Every structure is written in C-alpha cells, then in structure tokens.
PDB file of C-alpha atoms and ligand atoms in Angstrom:
ATOM      1  CA  MET A 538      -6.814 -17.394   1.219  1.00 76.00           C
ATOM      2  CA  ALA A 539      -7.008 -13.658   0.019  1.00 90.00           C
ATOM      3  CA  GLU A 540     -10.648 -12.358  -0.327  1.00 96.00           C
ATOM      4  CA  VAL A 541     -10.327 -11.200  -4.145  1.00 98.00           C
ATOM      5  CA  VAL A 542     -13.194  -8.645  -5.018  1.00 98.00           C
ATOM      6  CA  ILE A 543     -13.235  -7.855  -8.883  1.00 98.00           C
ATOM      7  CA  VAL A 544     -14.823  -4.250  -9.376  1.00 98.00           C
ATOM      8  CA  GLU A 545     -15.766  -2.536 -12.491  1.00 97.00           C
ATOM      9  CA  ASN A 546     -13.236   0.287 -12.035  1.00 98.00           C
ATOM     10  CA  LYS A 547     -11.099   2.427  -9.762  1.00 98.00           C
ATOM     11  CA  THR A 548     -13.835   4.368  -8.628  1.00 98.00           C
ATOM     12  CA  ALA A 549     -15.734   1.412  -7.596  1.00 98.00           C
ATOM     13  CA  ALA A 550     -12.681   0.002  -5.795  1.00 98.00           C
ATOM     14  CA  GLY A 551     -11.979   3.522  -4.030  1.00 98.00           C
ATOM     15  CA  ALA A 552     -15.541   3.707  -2.636  1.00 98.00           C
ATOM     16  CA  LEU A 553     -15.246  -0.341  -1.491  1.00 97.00           C
ATOM     17  CA  VAL A 554     -12.091   0.508   0.591  1.00 98.00           C
ATOM     18  CA  ALA A 555     -12.892   3.924   1.660  1.00 98.00           C
ATOM     19  CA  ASP A 556     -16.154   2.801   3.129  1.00 96.00           C
ATOM     20  CA  GLU A 557     -13.765   0.009   5.122  1.00 97.00           C
ATOM     21  CA  ILE A 558     -11.618   2.599   6.472  1.00 98.00           C
ATOM     22  CA  VAL A 559     -14.491   4.891   7.415  1.00 98.00           C
ATOM     23  CA  ARG A 560     -15.860   2.173   9.221  1.00 96.00           C
ATOM     24  CA  LEU A 561     -12.722   1.192  11.146  1.00 97.00           C
ATOM     25  CA  ILE A 562     -12.236   5.028  12.160  1.00 98.00           C
ATOM     26  CA  ASP A 563     -15.830   4.818  13.259  1.00 97.00           C
ATOM     27  CA  SER A 564     -14.917   2.389  15.688  1.00 97.00           C
ATOM     28  CA  LYS A 565     -11.362   3.202  16.437  1.00 98.00           C
ATOM     29  CA  ALA A 566     -10.632   7.007  16.585  1.00 98.00           C
ATOM     30  CA  ASP A 567      -7.002   6.633  16.907  1.00 98.00           C
ATOM     31  CA  ALA A 568      -6.679   4.180  13.834  1.00 98.00           C
ATOM     32  CA  VAL A 569      -3.331   3.643  12.242  1.00 98.00           C
ATOM     33  CA  LEU A 570      -3.477   3.330   8.507  1.00 98.00           C
ATOM     34  CA  GLY A 571      -0.604   2.027   6.396  1.00 98.00           C
ATOM     35  CA  LEU A 572      -0.321   4.121   3.465  1.00 98.00           C
ATOM     36  CA  ALA A 573       0.670   3.441   0.025  1.00 98.00           C
ATOM     37  CA  THR A 574       1.755   6.027  -2.638  1.00 98.00           C
ATOM     38  CA  GLY A 575       1.959   5.756  -6.571  1.00 95.00           C
ATOM     39  CA  SER A 576      -1.154   5.764  -8.675  1.00 96.00           C
ATOM     40  CA  THR A 577      -2.689   2.683  -7.597  1.00 98.00           C
ATOM     41  CA  PRO A 578      -4.523   4.183  -4.070  1.00 98.00           C
ATOM     42  CA  THR A 579      -5.518   7.702  -5.726  1.00 98.00           C
ATOM     43  CA  SER A 580      -9.054   6.442  -5.966  1.00 98.00           C
ATOM     44  CA  VAL A 581      -9.376   5.313  -2.353  1.00 98.00           C
ATOM     45  CA  TYR A 582      -7.735   8.949  -0.962  1.00 98.00           C
ATOM     46  CA  GLN A 583     -10.385  10.585  -3.361  1.00 98.00           C
ATOM     47  CA  ALA A 584     -13.148   8.710  -1.939  1.00 98.00           C
ATOM     48  CA  LEU A 585     -11.797   9.422   1.604  1.00 98.00           C
ATOM     49  CA  ARG A 586     -12.452  12.905   1.100  1.00 98.00           C
ATOM     50  CA  GLU A 587     -16.547  12.587   1.160  1.00 97.00           C
ATOM     51  CA  GLY A 588     -16.232   9.728   3.252  1.00 97.00           C
ATOM     52  CA  LEU A 589     -14.425  11.458   6.078  1.00 97.00           C
ATOM     53  CA  ALA A 590     -15.784  15.075   5.738  1.00 96.00           C
ATOM     54  CA  GLY A 591     -17.625  15.880   9.078  1.00 94.00           C
ATOM     55  CA  ARG A 592     -15.458  13.445  11.054  1.00 96.00           C
ATOM     56  CA  ASP A 593     -12.835  13.821  13.692  1.00 97.00           C
ATOM     57  CA  VAL A 594      -9.785  12.520  12.276  1.00 98.00           C
ATOM     58  CA  SER A 595      -7.517  14.283  14.707  1.00 98.00           C
ATOM     59  CA  LYS A 596      -6.321  11.090  16.063  1.00 98.00           C
ATOM     60  CA  VAL A 597      -6.102   9.076  12.964  1.00 98.00           C
ATOM     61  CA  ARG A 598      -2.258   7.748  12.786  1.00 98.00           C
ATOM     62  CA  GLY A 599      -0.699   6.655   9.423  1.00 98.00           C
ATOM     63  CA  PHE A 600       2.543   5.149   8.232  1.00 98.00           C
ATOM     64  CA  ALA A 601       3.698   5.341   4.736  1.00 98.00           C
ATOM     65  CA  LEU A 602       5.465   2.465   3.122  1.00 98.00           C
ATOM     66  CA  ASP A 603       8.477   3.390   1.635  1.00 98.00           C
ATOM     67  CA  GLU A 604      10.405   6.316   0.441  1.00 98.00           C
ATOM     68  CA  TYR A 605      13.599   7.397  -1.982  1.00 98.00           C
ATOM     69  CA  VAL A 606      16.478   7.538  -0.389  1.00 97.00           C
ATOM     70  CA  GLY A 607      18.625  10.727  -0.786  1.00 94.00           C
ATOM     71  CA  LEU A 608      15.543  12.610  -2.579  1.00 96.00           C
ATOM     72  CA  ASP A 609      15.186  16.031  -1.212  1.00 95.00           C
ATOM     73  CA  PRO A 610      11.941  15.550   1.106  1.00 95.00           C
ATOM     74  CA  ALA A 611      10.588  18.798  -0.810  1.00 96.00           C
ATOM     75  CA  HIS A 612      10.991  17.256  -4.065  1.00 97.00           C
ATOM     76  CA  PRO A 613       7.374  16.654  -5.575  1.00 97.00           C
ATOM     77  CA  GLU A 614       8.098  12.977  -5.969  1.00 97.00           C
ATOM     78  CA  SER A 615       9.346  12.220  -2.475  1.00 97.00           C
ATOM     79  CA  TYR A 616       6.955   9.945  -0.871  1.00 98.00           C
ATOM     80  CA  ARG A 617       6.935  12.629   1.984  1.00 98.00           C
ATOM     81  CA  SER A 618       5.715  15.412  -0.418  1.00 98.00           C
ATOM     82  CA  VAL A 619       3.267  12.723  -2.099  1.00 98.00           C
ATOM     83  CA  ILE A 620       1.445  11.501   0.994  1.00 98.00           C
ATOM     84  CA  THR A 621       1.058  15.309   2.345  1.00 98.00           C
ATOM     85  CA  ARG A 622      -0.671  16.435  -1.197  1.00 98.00           C
ATOM     86  CA  GLU A 623      -2.792  13.324  -1.448  1.00 97.00           C
ATOM     87  CA  VAL A 624      -3.681  12.356   1.825  1.00 98.00           C
ATOM     88  CA  VAL A 625      -2.717  14.513   4.862  1.00 98.00           C
ATOM     89  CA  ASP A 626      -4.098  18.180   3.290  1.00 98.00           C
ATOM     90  CA  PRO A 627      -7.028  16.923   1.729  1.00 98.00           C
ATOM     91  CA  LEU A 628      -8.437  14.584   4.271  1.00 98.00           C
ATOM     92  CA  GLY A 629      -7.536  17.331   7.063  1.00 98.00           C
ATOM     93  CA  LEU A 630      -5.283  14.652   8.816  1.00 98.00           C
ATOM     94  CA  ASP A 631      -2.506  15.650  11.833  1.00 98.00           C
ATOM     95  CA  PRO A 632       0.882  15.857   9.662  1.00 98.00           C
ATOM     96  CA  GLN A 633       2.571  15.134  12.794  1.00 98.00           C
ATOM     97  CA  ARG A 634       0.598  11.684  13.057  1.00 98.00           C
ATOM     98  CA  ILE A 635       1.609  10.996   9.536  1.00 98.00           C
ATOM     99  CA  ARG A 636       5.097   9.254   9.284  1.00 98.00           C
ATOM    100  CA  VAL A 637       7.038   8.660   6.189  1.00 98.00           C
ATOM    101  CA  PRO A 638      10.459   6.825   6.430  1.00 98.00           C
ATOM    102  CA  ASN A 639      13.291   8.629   6.635  1.00 97.00           C
ATOM    103  CA  GLY A 640      15.371   8.768   3.301  1.00 96.00           C
ATOM    104  CA  ALA A 641      17.778  11.313   4.379  1.00 96.00           C
ATOM    105  CA  ALA A 642      21.709   9.781   3.483  1.00 92.00           C
ATOM    106  CA  GLU A 643      23.232  11.147   7.035  1.00 93.00           C
ATOM    107  CA  THR A 644      20.671   8.740   9.227  1.00 95.00           C
ATOM    108  CA  ILE A 645      20.145   6.111   6.630  1.00 96.00           C
ATOM    109  CA  GLU A 646      21.834   3.441   8.671  1.00 95.00           C
ATOM    110  CA  HIS A 647      19.221   3.565  11.816  1.00 97.00           C
ATOM    111  CA  ALA A 648      16.269   4.950   9.937  1.00 98.00           C
ATOM    112  CA  GLY A 649      14.723   1.417   9.407  1.00 98.00           C
ATOM    113  CA  ASP A 650      14.937   0.271  13.032  1.00 98.00           C
ATOM    114  CA  ASP A 651      13.522   4.029  14.316  1.00 98.00           C
ATOM    115  CA  TYR A 652      10.875   3.460  11.924  1.00 98.00           C
ATOM    116  CA  GLU A 653       9.983   0.148  13.282  1.00 98.00           C
ATOM    117  CA  GLN A 654       9.974   1.420  16.475  1.00 98.00           C
ATOM    118  CA  GLU A 655       7.543   4.090  15.564  1.00 98.00           C
ATOM    119  CA  ILE A 656       5.404   1.454  14.179  1.00 98.00           C
ATOM    120  CA  ILE A 657       5.477  -0.488  17.666  1.00 98.00           C
ATOM    121  CA  ASP A 658       4.707   2.424  19.653  1.00 98.00           C
ATOM    122  CA  ALA A 659       1.984   3.196  17.616  1.00 98.00           C
ATOM    123  CA  GLY A 660       0.123  -0.018  18.408  1.00 98.00           C
ATOM    124  CA  GLY A 661       0.558  -1.350  14.647  1.00 98.00           C
ATOM    125  CA  VAL A 662      -1.233  -0.847  11.562  1.00 98.00           C
ATOM    126  CA  ASP A 663      -4.561  -1.479  11.414  1.00 98.00           C
ATOM    127  CA  LEU A 664      -5.375  -1.481   7.888  1.00 98.00           C
ATOM    128  CA  GLN A 665      -2.348  -1.683   5.205  1.00 98.00           C
ATOM    129  CA  ILE A 666      -3.098  -0.280   1.513  1.00 98.00           C
ATOM    130  CA  LEU A 667      -1.037  -2.024  -1.085  1.00 98.00           C
ATOM    131  CA  GLY A 668      -0.350  -1.514  -4.439  1.00 98.00           C
ATOM    132  CA  ILE A 669       1.752  -4.257  -6.630  1.00 98.00           C
ATOM    133  CA  GLY A 670       4.624  -3.561  -8.784  1.00 96.00           C
ATOM    134  CA  THR A 671       5.337  -5.426 -12.065  1.00 95.00           C
ATOM    135  CA  THR A 672       7.976  -7.120 -10.391  1.00 94.00           C
ATOM    136  CA  GLY A 673       5.468  -8.151  -7.887  1.00 97.00           C
ATOM    137  CA  HIS A 674       6.737  -5.946  -5.155  1.00 97.00           C
ATOM    138  CA  ILE A 675       4.647  -4.521  -2.530  1.00 98.00           C
ATOM    139  CA  GLY A 676       6.231  -1.705  -0.667  1.00 98.00           C
ATOM    140  CA  PHE A 677       9.309  -1.545  -2.230  1.00 98.00           C
ATOM    141  CA  ASN A 678      10.219  -5.276  -1.324  1.00 98.00           C
ATOM    142  CA  GLU A 679      11.664  -6.296  -4.645  1.00 97.00           C
ATOM    143  CA  PRO A 680      11.975 -10.240  -5.837  1.00 98.00           C
ATOM    144  CA  GLY A 681      14.413 -11.957  -3.391  1.00 98.00           C
ATOM    145  CA  SER A 682      13.101  -9.953  -0.271  1.00 98.00           C
ATOM    146  CA  SER A 683      12.956 -12.048   2.715  1.00 98.00           C
ATOM    147  CA  PHE A 684       9.467 -12.777   4.413  1.00 98.00           C
ATOM    148  CA  ALA A 685      10.921 -11.646   7.448  1.00 98.00           C
ATOM    149  CA  SER A 686      12.406  -8.458   6.408  1.00 98.00           C
ATOM    150  CA  THR A 687      11.745  -5.163   8.255  1.00 98.00           C
ATOM    151  CA  THR A 688      12.126  -1.685   7.173  1.00 98.00           C
ATOM    152  CA  ARG A 689      15.421  -1.359   5.535  1.00 98.00           C
ATOM    153  CA  VAL A 690      17.135   0.265   2.398  1.00 98.00           C
ATOM    154  CA  LYS A 691      16.689  -1.842  -1.046  1.00 98.00           C
ATOM    155  CA  THR A 692      17.941  -1.159  -4.409  1.00 97.00           C
ATOM    156  CA  LEU A 693      15.095  -0.469  -6.931  1.00 97.00           C
ATOM    157  CA  THR A 694      15.316  -3.137  -9.838  1.00 96.00           C
ATOM    158  CA  GLU A 695      15.618  -1.266 -12.972  1.00 97.00           C
ATOM    159  CA  GLN A 696      11.915  -2.537 -14.022  1.00 96.00           C
ATOM    160  CA  THR A 697      10.449  -0.545 -10.871  1.00 96.00           C
ATOM    161  CA  ARG A 698      12.698   2.525 -12.150  1.00 98.00           C
ATOM    162  CA  VAL A 699      11.387   2.348 -15.534  1.00 97.00           C
ATOM    163  CA  ASP A 700       7.992   2.096 -14.414  1.00 95.00           C
ATOM    164  CA  ASN A 701       8.349   5.021 -11.971  1.00 96.00           C
ATOM    165  CA  ALA A 702      10.068   7.274 -14.369  1.00 97.00           C
ATOM    166  CA  ARG A 703       6.582   8.706 -15.490  1.00 95.00           C
ATOM    167  CA  PHE A 704       6.786  10.244 -12.038  1.00 96.00           C
ATOM    168  CA  PHE A 705      10.059  12.369 -13.026  1.00 97.00           C
ATOM    169  CA  THR A 706      11.170  14.108 -15.693  1.00 96.00           C
ATOM    170  CA  SER A 707      13.557  11.381 -16.866  1.00 97.00           C
ATOM    171  CA  LEU A 708      14.657   7.880 -16.107  1.00 97.00           C
ATOM    172  CA  ASP A 709      18.073   9.351 -14.515  1.00 97.00           C
ATOM    173  CA  GLU A 710      16.280  11.354 -11.868  1.00 96.00           C
ATOM    174  CA  VAL A 711      14.482   8.220 -10.589  1.00 97.00           C
ATOM    175  CA  PRO A 712      16.589   7.301  -7.427  1.00 97.00           C
ATOM    176  CA  ARG A 713      18.353   3.468  -7.529  1.00 97.00           C
ATOM    177  CA  HIS A 714      17.522   3.409  -3.535  1.00 97.00           C
ATOM    178  CA  CYS A 715      14.559   3.343  -1.486  1.00 98.00           C
ATOM    179  CA  ILE A 716      13.848   2.690   2.260  1.00 98.00           C
ATOM    180  CA  THR A 717      11.071   0.619   2.419  1.00 98.00           C
ATOM    181  CA  GLN A 718       8.681  -1.284   5.205  1.00 98.00           C
ATOM    182  CA  GLY A 719       9.679  -5.133   5.165  1.00 98.00           C
ATOM    183  CA  LEU A 720       7.340  -7.909   4.177  1.00 98.00           C
ATOM    184  CA  GLY A 721       7.483  -8.732   7.913  1.00 98.00           C
ATOM    185  CA  THR A 722       6.542  -5.490   8.840  1.00 98.00           C
ATOM    186  CA  ILE A 723       3.626  -5.630   6.035  1.00 98.00           C
ATOM    187  CA  LEU A 724       2.564  -8.965   7.341  1.00 98.00           C
ATOM    188  CA  ARG A 725       2.107  -7.581  11.001  1.00 98.00           C
ATOM    189  CA  ALA A 726      -0.820  -5.269   9.708  1.00 98.00           C
ATOM    190  CA  ARG A 727      -3.952  -6.655  11.182  1.00 98.00           C
ATOM    191  CA  HIS A 728      -5.725  -6.061   7.478  1.00 98.00           C
ATOM    192  CA  LEU A 729      -4.274  -5.833   4.425  1.00 98.00           C
ATOM    193  CA  VAL A 730      -5.980  -4.418   1.173  1.00 98.00           C
ATOM    194  CA  LEU A 731      -4.118  -4.968  -1.925  1.00 98.00           C
ATOM    195  CA  LEU A 732      -5.310  -3.352  -5.256  1.00 98.00           C
ATOM    196  CA  ALA A 733      -4.269  -3.523  -8.761  1.00 98.00           C
ATOM    197  CA  PHE A 734      -5.759  -2.028 -11.784  1.00 98.00           C
ATOM    198  CA  GLY A 735      -4.779  -2.880 -15.655  1.00 98.00           C
ATOM    199  CA  GLU A 736      -3.941  -5.677 -17.593  1.00 98.00           C
ATOM    200  CA  GLY A 737      -0.004  -4.719 -17.055  1.00 97.00           C
ATOM    201  CA  LYS A 738      -0.864  -5.711 -13.129  1.00 98.00           C
ATOM    202  CA  ALA A 739      -2.417  -9.020 -14.217  1.00 98.00           C
ATOM    203  CA  PRO A 740       0.732 -11.895 -14.049  1.00 98.00           C
ATOM    204  CA  ALA A 741       1.710 -10.128 -10.784  1.00 98.00           C
ATOM    205  CA  VAL A 742      -1.733 -10.238  -9.430  1.00 98.00           C
ATOM    206  CA  ALA A 743      -2.375 -13.860 -10.448  1.00 98.00           C
ATOM    207  CA  GLY A 744       1.166 -14.978  -8.821  1.00 98.00           C
ATOM    208  CA  ALA A 745       0.509 -13.261  -5.665  1.00 98.00           C
ATOM    209  CA  VAL A 746      -2.940 -14.538  -5.158  1.00 98.00           C
ATOM    210  CA  GLU A 747      -2.926 -18.183  -6.791  1.00 98.00           C
ATOM    211  CA  GLY A 748       0.973 -18.825  -7.189  1.00 97.00           C
ATOM    212  CA  PRO A 749       3.219 -20.562  -5.005  1.00 98.00           C
ATOM    213  CA  VAL A 750       4.665 -18.877  -2.184  1.00 98.00           C
ATOM    214  CA  THR A 751       7.943 -17.617  -3.257  1.00 98.00           C
ATOM    215  CA  SER A 752      10.396 -14.361  -2.115  1.00 98.00           C
ATOM    216  CA  MET A 753      10.758 -14.234  -6.243  1.00 98.00           C
ATOM    217  CA  LEU A 754       7.397 -12.682  -6.429  1.00 98.00           C
ATOM    218  CA  PRO A 755       7.483 -10.661  -2.879  1.00 98.00           C
ATOM    219  CA  ALA A 756       3.659 -10.138  -2.627  1.00 98.00           C
ATOM    220  CA  SER A 757       2.833 -13.785  -2.366  1.00 98.00           C
ATOM    221  CA  ALA A 758       3.507 -13.214   0.784  1.00 98.00           C
ATOM    222  CA  ILE A 759      -0.196 -12.047   1.230  1.00 98.00           C
ATOM    223  CA  GLN A 760      -0.872 -15.583   1.483  1.00 98.00           C
ATOM    224  CA  LEU A 761       0.617 -16.078   4.546  1.00 98.00           C
ATOM    225  CA  HIS A 762      -1.430 -13.555   6.279  1.00 98.00           C
ATOM    226  CA  PRO A 763      -5.257 -14.253   7.677  1.00 97.00           C
ATOM    227  CA  HIS A 764      -6.923 -11.085   6.725  1.00 97.00           C
ATOM    228  CA  VAL A 765      -6.349 -10.115   3.103  1.00 98.00           C
ATOM    229  CA  THR A 766      -8.538  -8.160   0.753  1.00 98.00           C
ATOM    230  CA  VAL A 767      -7.590  -7.846  -2.885  1.00 98.00           C
ATOM    231  CA  VAL A 768      -9.451  -5.063  -4.993  1.00 98.00           C
ATOM    232  CA  VAL A 769      -9.076  -5.560  -8.863  1.00 98.00           C
ATOM    233  CA  ASP A 770     -10.396  -4.510 -11.805  1.00 98.00           C
ATOM    234  CA  GLU A 771     -11.541  -6.818 -14.462  1.00 98.00           C
ATOM    235  CA  ALA A 772      -7.771  -6.412 -16.428  1.00 98.00           C
ATOM    236  CA  ALA A 773      -5.824  -7.123 -13.410  1.00 98.00           C
ATOM    237  CA  ALA A 774      -8.023  -9.917 -12.631  1.00 98.00           C
ATOM    238  CA  SER A 775      -7.729 -11.441 -16.209  1.00 98.00           C
ATOM    239  CA  GLN A 776      -5.240 -14.206 -15.324  1.00 98.00           C
ATOM    240  CA  LEU A 777      -6.919 -15.380 -12.134  1.00 98.00           C
ATOM    241  CA  LYS A 778      -8.018 -19.100 -12.275  1.00 98.00           C
ATOM    242  CA  LEU A 779     -10.654 -18.718  -9.934  1.00 98.00           C
ATOM    243  CA  ALA A 780     -12.094 -15.330 -11.118  1.00 98.00           C
ATOM    244  CA  ASP A 781     -15.326 -16.985 -11.253  1.00 97.00           C
ATOM    245  CA  TYR A 782     -15.350 -18.540  -7.886  1.00 97.00           C
ATOM    246  CA  TYR A 783     -14.378 -14.980  -6.051  1.00 97.00           C
ATOM    247  CA  ARG A 784     -17.230 -12.914  -8.284  1.00 97.00           C
ATOM    248  CA  TYR A 785     -19.913 -15.520  -6.878  1.00 97.00           C
ATOM    249  CA  THR A 786     -18.427 -15.717  -3.155  1.00 95.00           C
ATOM    250  CA  PHE A 787     -18.702 -11.988  -2.770  1.00 95.00           C
ATOM    251  CA  ALA A 788     -22.166 -11.684  -4.422  1.00 94.00           C
ATOM    252  CA  ASN A 789     -23.303 -14.135  -1.901  1.00 95.00           C
ATOM    253  CA  LYS A 790     -21.508 -12.263   0.787  1.00 92.00           C
ATOM    254  CA  PRO A 791     -23.789 -10.833   3.700  1.00 89.00           C
ATOM    255  CA  ALA A 792     -23.225  -7.275   3.272  1.00 82.00           C
ATOM    256  CA  TRP A 793     -22.386  -6.656   7.405  1.00 82.00           C
ATOM    257  CA  GLN A 794     -19.040  -8.528   6.991  1.00 82.00           C
ATOM    258  CA  GLY A 795     -17.570  -5.884   5.138  1.00 81.00           C
ATOM    259  CA  ILE A 796     -14.368  -6.482   3.445  1.00 89.00           C
TER     260      ILE A 796
HETATM  261  C1  F6R B1654       4.288   2.613  -3.457  1.00 72.68           C
HETATM  262  C2  F6R B1654       4.802   1.554  -3.167  1.00 72.68           C
HETATM  263  C3  F6R B1654       4.714   0.333  -4.502  1.00 72.68           C
HETATM  264  C4  F6R B1654       3.530   1.015  -5.249  1.00 72.68           C
HETATM  265  C5  F6R B1654       4.103  -0.482  -6.552  1.00 72.68           C
HETATM  266  C6  F6R B1654       2.655   0.123  -7.705  1.00 72.68           C
HETATM  267  O1  F6R B1654       4.244   3.326  -1.831  1.00 72.68           O
HETATM  268  O2  F6R B1654       4.835   0.761  -2.198  1.00 72.68           O
HETATM  269  O3  F6R B1654       4.674  -0.976  -4.454  1.00 72.68           O
HETATM  270  O4  F6R B1654       2.350   0.875  -5.083  1.00 72.68           O
HETATM  271  O5  F6R B1654       5.035   0.202  -7.207  1.00 72.68           O
HETATM  272  O6  F6R B1654       2.766   1.735  -8.021  1.00 72.68           O
HETATM  273  P1  F6R B1654       1.699   2.034  -8.869  1.00 72.68           P
HETATM  274  O7  F6R B1654       0.519   2.222  -7.929  1.00 72.68           O
HETATM  275  O8  F6R B1654       2.208   3.220  -9.506  1.00 72.68           O
HETATM  276  O9  F6R B1654       1.407   1.299 -10.308  1.00 72.68           O
END
C-alpha cells in the first residue's frame, strides 16, 4: 500500500519531498522529474530552490503532467507558463529539457503520442509529483478514466473548471479541454509522490488510499503502484481510517530509507 506521511503543514511537506528529489538528483544527475502544476506542489518547488542551490542541475529532465488545450502558451495560466515561472527559472533548469504537453489545436491529434514517445526516449519518469483534484483526478484524468490510458485529450468536469477558476479572471475563461498524461503513463513512473492539503481534499485522499480501486476515483490507481508516498496535512488526512497507524509507521521508520 501507499506510504502515508502526515505532516504539520505545506512547508514540512515541501521540505520532505524536496529532500527526496535532491537525494535522487545526487544519485542520478540526469534524473527525470514528473512535474505537477496547481497550488499543491508549490511548497516543494519553493524548498527545492534552497535544496538544489549550488548543485549542477544541467542534466535534469522534467515532464509536466498536463496542459490546457487551445490556451495560448504565453497565457500566464498555461501550464507551460506556470512550469517556467515556478520550476524552470527559479531552479535554473535547462528549458530544453523540460517538456509540457502541446495543447495547440493544430497538432492535437498526435500530441499525446508524441509526448508518450518523449517520455520513453528520456528513459521514463523517476519521481512523479502529483496533486489530487476534488473529483479524485490525478493529472487531469477525470472520473471514468481508464487505468491503461496514455497521454490524450480529456474534457474537464465542471467541478474541476470551477476549482481552477481561481487562477483565471472568470469561469468562462477556464478551458474545457486539456491534454493529460494518462493513468497508465503515471503508473509507469518509478516513484509516485502525491501531495494534498486542506479539508476539501480529505474525501478524495481517503478514497484514493483506502477506498476500492475504481476508475470512478482515478487517484485510486496509485494502489496498483509498488512505490507511492502520500504526503498530507492533518486536514487532508482527516478521513483516513488508518491515520494513527500511518503516524506510528512513519515515526518508527529508519531515516536511511527516505520516502
Ligand atoms: C496539475 C494537475 C492536477 C492538480 C489538481 C489539484 O498539473 O495535474 O491534477 O494537481 O487539480 O490542483 P491544486 O493543487 O491546485 O489543488
């Protein structure tokens, strides 16, 4: 099952995950990171600024999870812009080595397959950072997504559009379609690190970790993966039945094991 780590706050989560990423890059200079956007992973990227300072990151590669379809890549809320602003620039990564699915309408028919090939050519993702939507999505794999799915176009649920409207000036501006790594793509990454904060995420987290494995809650696909770390604050952990066991397990874990 997933290892669940319940932390005090976002900052502690960011430090824990950043340490693991630094450890990965120290052991593999050309590590391939799977990059989530949205508000959840920002504390990880923040902690990495310090964690990676002074290290050679010129060979690090990265693949974003998803992108809006038809949104100008120069729009401040395109995931291309977000990844550049929050990850590539502050961490000093090589922009050529950081890929984002191509949401341009003209090439959308083969953009998913192209992206899959790029991930394969890079040797696969070593550590995939994930947030979780209130609908239970990871990436933008909304309920009903196949566990075998690869990068493709998906229609966002109305709930996800409402959740993401805070990044735009109005709900109307939120795109209806996205291109997202599939659940099958995500499951091929070697280590999944799913983060969640706040009470609003508690039902999705409980379903993903302890509920039945079902495409109706796409994040439950993580139960099929051999190496998953779920890092949550108390509020996001509040519906976990085995919360005390997770606390006990982590408190007694040998430090050398990492996450
Ligand atoms: C973002 C992504 C989504 C978000 C999820 C949570 O690249 O793939 O799955 O992680 O929608 O969003 P936030 O973190 O904004 O609550």
